[in-house]
Amino acid sequence: MNREKEHDLVQNVRVRFAPSPTGPLHIGGARSALFNFLLARRFGGQFIVRIEDTDLERSSLESEKNILDSLEWLGITWDEGIRVGGPHAPYRQTERLSIYTEAAEKLLASGQAYRCYCSEEELEAQRQAFIDKGEMPRYAGNCRCLSLEDEARYQAEGRKPVIRFRVPDEGAVTVDDLVRGQVSFDCAGIGDFIIVKSDGIPTYNFAVVLDDASMDITHVIRGEEHLSNTPRQLLIYDALGISRPKFAHVSLILGKDRTKMSKRHGSTSVVAYQSQGYLPEALVNFLVLLGWSPEGEEEIFTLDELISRFSLDRVAKNPAVFDSDKLNYINGVYIRKAEIDRLIELALPHLREAGYIGEELDDQQMQKVRWMMQAVQEKISSMGQVADFAPLFFGDEVTFESDEAKAVLAEEQVPVVLNAFLQKITDGRAIEPDSVKALLKEVTKETKQGGKKVFMPVRVALTGQQHGPDLNYIVTALGQESVVARVRHSAAQLGLSL
């Protein structure tokens, strides 16, 4: 970031994330929250989280809880706002209605806003007329200059007015965006927009200005889809004599086919990735790379490293592509770095859901899961995949993956190898990863077979597969009884005599 921009930021950074609780935390919302969080932490500022719940029909406390829980799971903490309190409470819009009403009355008194009594049918007719002329639909200003008599007549008819902001007839509104540069919007194309609905609830563009202003927000960092809202908000700032914050609109997130991210591209909510077994630090690392590029080639960063490196001048204008393969790669890196005890705790819910273990595990069962995790840690890219490997470690029966795998057990040396293996697995020695390695070497030496001629038949007889996790962990996790049962079950399926 150049010195002038960085100097501006260092002075007093106050940023916010203000989700609408109409569903779980979306990946795009999580990225916006992350960018705000990183900027605040980088410059020692404050990060505020508040709730925009004026969509009364769709908002729910369940969604609010999901959003806040998801932020906390990601490690995105906030200094002020919902759940933690602060000097600008309340932090839920439905509890701030008096603030919006007072500001609306001020705009009405100054003539910068007016009451509009147009019916939905009248508004639709106006909209269609603009479309027919090939123009952008907007409000035509029918109620801009109503007389007191007109208002009284409409009120007598039972019409409930909205309040509209009076947009200047001429000129343009310029957004000086920290990511996109200067973007101008002609006032003529905006039209007088609603700031308070007929039920007294403020619209987004009105409430957000008053919330940001009253909470001393210095920088508004949000998705590009909000850019078209910004000129309306700037008009309100100016009309109320409030200083404008700085704006930064970050790029859209697209699927691999370059269309807007949706469920057909994969999961879109943070909680879905949590339930699939992605690590929060991996998801954070992935999200920050959706639209922000670090210096150099490195892509794996701790949260502290991200805080020290993040800057808005490296946020791209171009859309970011959600690449699930890259997410899996990054998550795999973090899994391989993780402590085994943590991975065991993360694996347990997936094994329970798949029916391999119960709620309570004794020491022997926990040790089995430990050996399993040590075997698959290098193989998985999400903790949800643990259940895919579970059949290798649980049960006494074997299913062959292919005819090619069966053919391995048809080789002439196999009966000798498997008999030698069974003899040693039942000779009373402790079954542990290191002892299994030694045991297999003994079989190789005594049968005078090459390593592959020993290891492959044993693997196929135990798992039905030609490739997979380390055999010494599989044998140890299964234990003597299940190992013998599996080898005999495989032999019986192919008519081998052992």
PDB file of N, CA, C and O in Angstrom, residues 356-401:
ATOM      1  N   TYR A 356     -19.734 -46.169  12.321  1.00  0.00           N
ATOM      2  CA  TYR A 356     -18.579 -47.013  12.638  1.00  0.00           C
ATOM      3  C   TYR A 356     -18.261 -47.041  14.123  1.00  0.00           C
ATOM      4  O   TYR A 356     -17.636 -47.983  14.609  1.00  0.00           O
ATOM      5  N   ILE A 357     -18.644 -46.003  14.852  1.00  0.00           N
ATOM      6  CA  ILE A 357     -18.393 -45.947  16.285  1.00  0.00           C
ATOM      7  C   ILE A 357     -19.621 -45.396  16.990  1.00  0.00           C
ATOM      8  O   ILE A 357     -20.481 -44.759  16.362  1.00  0.00           O
ATOM      9  N   GLY A 358     -19.689 -45.615  18.295  1.00  0.00           N
ATOM     10  CA  GLY A 358     -20.780 -45.074  19.094  1.00  0.00           C
ATOM     11  C   GLY A 358     -20.384 -43.778  19.765  1.00  0.00           C
ATOM     12  O   GLY A 358     -19.302 -43.226  19.524  1.00  0.00           O
ATOM     13  N   GLU A 359     -21.254 -43.301  20.626  1.00  0.00           N
ATOM     14  CA  GLU A 359     -20.996 -42.037  21.305  1.00  0.00           C
ATOM     15  C   GLU A 359     -19.840 -42.143  22.286  1.00  0.00           C
ATOM     16  O   GLU A 359     -19.015 -41.244  22.387  1.00  0.00           O
ATOM     17  N   GLU A 360     -19.789 -43.256  23.038  1.00  0.00           N
ATOM     18  CA  GLU A 360     -18.737 -43.446  24.037  1.00  0.00           C
ATOM     19  C   GLU A 360     -17.717 -44.455  23.523  1.00  0.00           C
ATOM     20  O   GLU A 360     -18.077 -45.544  23.081  1.00  0.00           O
ATOM     21  N   LEU A 361     -16.436 -44.107  23.615  1.00  0.00           N
ATOM     22  CA  LEU A 361     -15.367 -44.986  23.156  1.00  0.00           C
ATOM     23  C   LEU A 361     -14.445 -45.340  24.324  1.00  0.00           C
ATOM     24  O   LEU A 361     -14.093 -44.455  25.118  1.00  0.00           O
ATOM     25  N   ASP A 362     -14.088 -46.613  24.428  1.00  0.00           N
ATOM     26  CA  ASP A 362     -13.121 -46.997  25.454  1.00  0.00           C
ATOM     27  C   ASP A 362     -11.713 -46.736  24.930  1.00  0.00           C
ATOM     28  O   ASP A 362     -11.519 -46.313  23.776  1.00  0.00           O
ATOM     29  N   ASP A 363     -10.701 -47.000  25.757  1.00  0.00           N
ATOM     30  CA  ASP A 363      -9.317 -46.699  25.386  1.00  0.00           C
ATOM     31  C   ASP A 363      -8.890 -47.464  24.137  1.00  0.00           C
ATOM     32  O   ASP A 363      -8.179 -46.930  23.277  1.00  0.00           O
ATOM     33  N   GLN A 364      -9.331 -48.710  24.020  1.00  0.00           N
ATOM     34  CA  GLN A 364      -8.950 -49.525  22.868  1.00  0.00           C
ATOM     35  C   GLN A 364      -9.543 -48.955  21.578  1.00  0.00           C
ATOM     36  O   GLN A 364      -8.860 -48.894  20.541  1.00  0.00           O
ATOM     37  N   GLN A 365     -10.802 -48.522  21.641  1.00  0.00           N
ATOM     38  CA  GLN A 365     -11.437 -47.945  20.451  1.00  0.00           C
ATOM     39  C   GLN A 365     -10.793 -46.615  20.063  1.00  0.00           C
ATOM     40  O   GLN A 365     -10.602 -46.325  18.872  1.00  0.00           O
ATOM     41  N   MET A 366     -10.457 -45.809  21.068  1.00  0.00           N
ATOM     42  CA  MET A 366      -9.788 -44.543  20.770  1.00  0.00           C
ATOM     43  C   MET A 366      -8.415 -44.783  20.140  1.00  0.00           C
ATOM     44  O   MET A 366      -8.001 -44.075  19.228  1.00  0.00           O
ATOM     45  N   GLN A 367      -7.721 -45.821  20.623  1.00  0.00           N
ATOM     46  CA  GLN A 367      -6.418 -46.143  20.041  1.00  0.00           C
ATOM     47  C   GLN A 367      -6.577 -46.581  18.594  1.00  0.00           C
ATOM     48  O   GLN A 367      -5.753 -46.265  17.736  1.00  0.00           O
ATOM     49  N   LYS A 368      -7.649 -47.295  18.304  1.00  0.00           N
ATOM     50  CA  LYS A 368      -7.933 -47.729  16.928  1.00  0.00           C
ATOM     51  C   LYS A 368      -8.125 -46.519  16.012  1.00  0.00           C
ATOM     52  O   LYS A 368      -7.587 -46.466  14.899  1.00  0.00           O
ATOM     53  N   VAL A 369      -8.896 -45.536  16.510  1.00  0.00           N
ATOM     54  CA  VAL A 369      -9.111 -44.320  15.721  1.00  0.00           C
ATOM     55  C   VAL A 369      -7.793 -43.564  15.541  1.00  0.00           C
ATOM     56  O   VAL A 369      -7.524 -43.007  14.474  1.00  0.00           O
ATOM     57  N   ARG A 370      -6.954 -43.569  16.572  1.00  0.00           N
ATOM     58  CA  ARG A 370      -5.654 -42.894  16.468  1.00  0.00           C
ATOM     59  C   ARG A 370      -4.810 -43.527  15.356  1.00  0.00           C
ATOM     60  O   ARG A 370      -4.225 -42.831  14.533  1.00  0.00           O
ATOM     61  N   TRP A 371      -4.728 -44.861  15.352  1.00  0.00           N
ATOM     62  CA  TRP A 371      -3.949 -45.528  14.310  1.00  0.00           C
ATOM     63  C   TRP A 371      -4.538 -45.240  12.925  1.00  0.00           C
ATOM     64  O   TRP A 371      -3.801 -45.065  11.953  1.00  0.00           O
ATOM     65  N   MET A 372      -5.856 -45.203  12.868  1.00  0.00           N
ATOM     66  CA  MET A 372      -6.506 -44.897  11.596  1.00  0.00           C
ATOM     67  C   MET A 372      -6.112 -43.498  11.115  1.00  0.00           C
ATOM     68  O   MET A 372      -5.765 -43.295   9.945  1.00  0.00           O
ATOM     69  N   MET A 373      -6.168 -42.516  12.016  1.00  0.00           N
ATOM     70  CA  MET A 373      -5.830 -41.147  11.639  1.00  0.00           C
ATOM     71  C   MET A 373      -4.359 -41.035  11.231  1.00  0.00           C
ATOM     72  O   MET A 373      -4.020 -40.303  10.291  1.00  0.00           O
ATOM     73  N   GLN A 374      -3.488 -41.756  11.923  1.00  0.00           N
ATOM     74  CA  GLN A 374      -2.078 -41.724  11.536  1.00  0.00           C
ATOM     75  C   GLN A 374      -1.887 -42.305  10.143  1.00  0.00           C
ATOM     76  O   GLN A 374      -1.003 -41.873   9.396  1.00  0.00           O
ATOM     77  N   ALA A 375      -2.740 -43.255   9.772  1.00  0.00           N
ATOM     78  CA  ALA A 375      -2.647 -43.873   8.455  1.00  0.00           C
ATOM     79  C   ALA A 375      -3.168 -42.979   7.347  1.00  0.00           C
ATOM     80  O   ALA A 375      -2.614 -42.942   6.248  1.00  0.00           O
ATOM     81  N   VAL A 376      -4.253 -42.235   7.611  1.00  0.00           N
ATOM     82  CA  VAL A 376      -4.916 -41.496   6.525  1.00  0.00           C
ATOM     83  C   VAL A 376      -4.583 -40.008   6.510  1.00  0.00           C
ATOM     84  O   VAL A 376      -5.005 -39.295   5.600  1.00  0.00           O
ATOM     85  N   GLN A 377      -3.849 -39.513   7.511  1.00  0.00           N
ATOM     86  CA  GLN A 377      -3.560 -38.073   7.585  1.00  0.00           C
ATOM     87  C   GLN A 377      -2.955 -37.539   6.292  1.00  0.00           C
ATOM     88  O   GLN A 377      -3.255 -36.428   5.866  1.00  0.00           O
ATOM     89  N   GLU A 378      -2.112 -38.324   5.652  1.00  0.00           N
ATOM     90  CA  GLU A 378      -1.465 -37.891   4.411  1.00  0.00           C
ATOM     91  C   GLU A 378      -2.353 -38.094   3.191  1.00  0.00           C
ATOM     92  O   GLU A 378      -2.004 -37.652   2.099  1.00  0.00           O
ATOM     93  N   LYS A 379      -3.488 -38.754   3.373  1.00  0.00           N
ATOM     94  CA  LYS A 379      -4.313 -39.153   2.227  1.00  0.00           C
ATOM     95  C   LYS A 379      -5.553 -38.294   2.009  1.00  0.00           C
ATOM     96  O   LYS A 379      -6.137 -38.317   0.928  1.00  0.00           O
ATOM     97  N   ILE A 380      -5.972 -37.556   3.035  1.00  0.00           N
ATOM     98  CA  ILE A 380      -7.274 -36.887   2.955  1.00  0.00           C
ATOM     99  C   ILE A 380      -7.112 -35.387   2.741  1.00  0.00           C
ATOM    100  O   ILE A 380      -6.107 -34.793   3.113  1.00  0.00           O
ATOM    101  N   SER A 381      -8.131 -34.793   2.124  1.00  0.00           N
ATOM    102  CA  SER A 381      -8.155 -33.337   1.948  1.00  0.00           C
ATOM    103  C   SER A 381      -9.281 -32.684   2.730  1.00  0.00           C
ATOM    104  O   SER A 381      -9.415 -31.470   2.739  1.00  0.00           O
ATOM    105  N   SER A 382     -10.108 -33.492   3.380  1.00  0.00           N
ATOM    106  CA  SER A 382     -11.104 -32.967   4.323  1.00  0.00           C
ATOM    107  C   SER A 382     -11.405 -34.063   5.331  1.00  0.00           C
ATOM    108  O   SER A 382     -11.273 -35.258   5.033  1.00  0.00           O
ATOM    109  N   MET A 383     -11.801 -33.661   6.525  1.00  0.00           N
ATOM    110  CA  MET A 383     -12.042 -34.639   7.569  1.00  0.00           C
ATOM    111  C   MET A 383     -13.248 -35.516   7.245  1.00  0.00           C
ATOM    112  O   MET A 383     -13.371 -36.636   7.752  1.00  0.00           O
ATOM    113  N   GLY A 384     -14.145 -35.024   6.393  1.00  0.00           N
ATOM    114  CA  GLY A 384     -15.281 -35.831   5.988  1.00  0.00           C
ATOM    115  C   GLY A 384     -14.880 -37.085   5.239  1.00  0.00           C
ATOM    116  O   GLY A 384     -15.625 -38.072   5.193  1.00  0.00           O
ATOM    117  N   GLN A 385     -13.675 -37.072   4.649  1.00  0.00           N
ATOM    118  CA  GLN A 385     -13.212 -38.232   3.883  1.00  0.00           C
ATOM    119  C   GLN A 385     -12.759 -39.375   4.790  1.00  0.00           C
ATOM    120  O   GLN A 385     -12.524 -40.485   4.304  1.00  0.00           O
ATOM    121  N   VAL A 386     -12.617 -39.111   6.076  1.00  0.00           N
ATOM    122  CA  VAL A 386     -12.220 -40.171   7.008  1.00  0.00           C
ATOM    123  C   VAL A 386     -13.186 -41.347   6.908  1.00  0.00           C
ATOM    124  O   VAL A 386     -12.767 -42.518   6.914  1.00  0.00           O
ATOM    125  N   ALA A 387     -14.466 -41.049   6.808  1.00  0.00           N
ATOM    126  CA  ALA A 387     -15.466 -42.124   6.735  1.00  0.00           C
ATOM    127  C   ALA A 387     -15.302 -42.961   5.475  1.00  0.00           C
ATOM    128  O   ALA A 387     -15.658 -44.152   5.465  1.00  0.00           O
ATOM    129  N   ASP A 388     -14.759 -42.369   4.401  1.00  0.00           N
ATOM    130  CA  ASP A 388     -14.529 -43.132   3.170  1.00  0.00           C
ATOM    131  C   ASP A 388     -13.461 -44.201   3.370  1.00  0.00           C
ATOM    132  O   ASP A 388     -13.485 -45.250   2.710  1.00  0.00           O
ATOM    133  N   PHE A 389     -12.501 -43.929   4.259  1.00  0.00           N
ATOM    134  CA  PHE A 389     -11.429 -44.891   4.537  1.00  0.00           C
ATOM    135  C   PHE A 389     -11.797 -45.876   5.638  1.00  0.00           C
ATOM    136  O   PHE A 389     -11.099 -46.883   5.825  1.00  0.00           O
ATOM    137  N   ALA A 390     -12.869 -45.596   6.360  1.00  0.00           N
ATOM    138  CA  ALA A 390     -13.219 -46.396   7.533  1.00  0.00           C
ATOM    139  C   ALA A 390     -13.396 -47.882   7.230  1.00  0.00           C
ATOM    140  O   ALA A 390     -13.011 -48.723   8.061  1.00  0.00           O
ATOM    141  N   PRO A 391     -13.969 -48.279   6.076  1.00  0.00           N
ATOM    142  CA  PRO A 391     -14.120 -49.719   5.827  1.00  0.00           C
ATOM    143  C   PRO A 391     -12.797 -50.485   5.849  1.00  0.00           C
ATOM    144  O   PRO A 391     -12.794 -51.704   6.073  1.00  0.00           O
ATOM    145  N   LEU A 392     -11.678 -49.801   5.636  1.00  0.00           N
ATOM    146  CA  LEU A 392     -10.375 -50.468   5.688  1.00  0.00           C
ATOM    147  C   LEU A 392     -10.004 -50.857   7.112  1.00  0.00           C
ATOM    148  O   LEU A 392      -9.157 -51.735   7.322  1.00  0.00           O
ATOM    149  N   PHE A 393     -10.622 -50.206   8.097  1.00  0.00           N
ATOM    150  CA  PHE A 393     -10.207 -50.357   9.493  1.00  0.00           C
ATOM    151  C   PHE A 393     -11.270 -51.002  10.379  1.00  0.00           C
ATOM    152  O   PHE A 393     -10.980 -51.324  11.525  1.00  0.00           O
ATOM    153  N   PHE A 394     -12.484 -51.139   9.882  1.00  0.00           N
ATOM    154  CA  PHE A 394     -13.578 -51.667  10.696  1.00  0.00           C
ATOM    155  C   PHE A 394     -14.218 -52.869   9.990  1.00  0.00           C
ATOM    156  O   PHE A 394     -14.449 -52.837   8.784  1.00  0.00           O
ATOM    157  N   GLY A 395     -14.521 -53.922  10.765  1.00  0.00           N
ATOM    158  CA  GLY A 395     -15.216 -55.085  10.222  1.00  0.00           C
ATOM    159  C   GLY A 395     -14.268 -56.205   9.835  1.00  0.00           C
ATOM    160  O   GLY A 395     -13.049 -56.026   9.740  1.00  0.00           O
ATOM    161  N   ASP A 396     -14.847 -57.405   9.579  1.00  0.00           N
ATOM    162  CA  ASP A 396     -14.062 -58.603   9.299  1.00  0.00           C
ATOM    163  C   ASP A 396     -14.183 -59.076   7.855  1.00  0.00           C
ATOM    164  O   ASP A 396     -13.578 -60.092   7.486  1.00  0.00           O
ATOM    165  N   GLU A 397     -14.972 -58.387   7.041  1.00  0.00           N
ATOM    166  CA  GLU A 397     -15.181 -58.837   5.665  1.00  0.00           C
ATOM    167  C   GLU A 397     -14.501 -57.897   4.677  1.00  0.00           C
ATOM    168  O   GLU A 397     -14.251 -56.728   4.981  1.00  0.00           O
ATOM    169  N   VAL A 398     -14.221 -58.451   3.498  1.00  0.00           N
ATOM    170  CA  VAL A 398     -13.486 -57.715   2.474  1.00  0.00           C
ATOM    171  C   VAL A 398     -14.279 -57.716   1.176  1.00  0.00           C
ATOM    172  O   VAL A 398     -14.815 -58.743   0.759  1.00  0.00           O
ATOM    173  N   THR A 399     -14.339 -56.553   0.536  1.00  0.00           N
ATOM    174  CA  THR A 399     -14.937 -56.435  -0.796  1.00  0.00           C
ATOM    175  C   THR A 399     -13.845 -56.035  -1.778  1.00  0.00           C
ATOM    176  O   THR A 399     -13.159 -55.026  -1.569  1.00  0.00           O
ATOM    177  N   PHE A 400     -13.680 -56.790  -2.822  1.00  0.00           N
ATOM    178  CA  PHE A 400     -12.626 -56.490  -3.793  1.00  0.00           C
ATOM    179  C   PHE A 400     -13.043 -55.331  -4.696  1.00  0.00           C
ATOM    180  O   PHE A 400     -14.172 -55.291  -5.211  1.00  0.00           O
ATOM    181  N   GLU A 401     -12.100 -54.416  -4.915  1.00  0.00           N
ATOM    182  CA  GLU A 401     -12.417 -53.224  -5.698  1.00  0.00           C
ATOM    183  C   GLU A 401     -12.489 -53.508  -7.194  1.00  0.00           C
ATOM    184  O   GLU A 401     -13.110 -52.743  -7.937  1.00  0.00           O
TER     185      GLU A 401
END
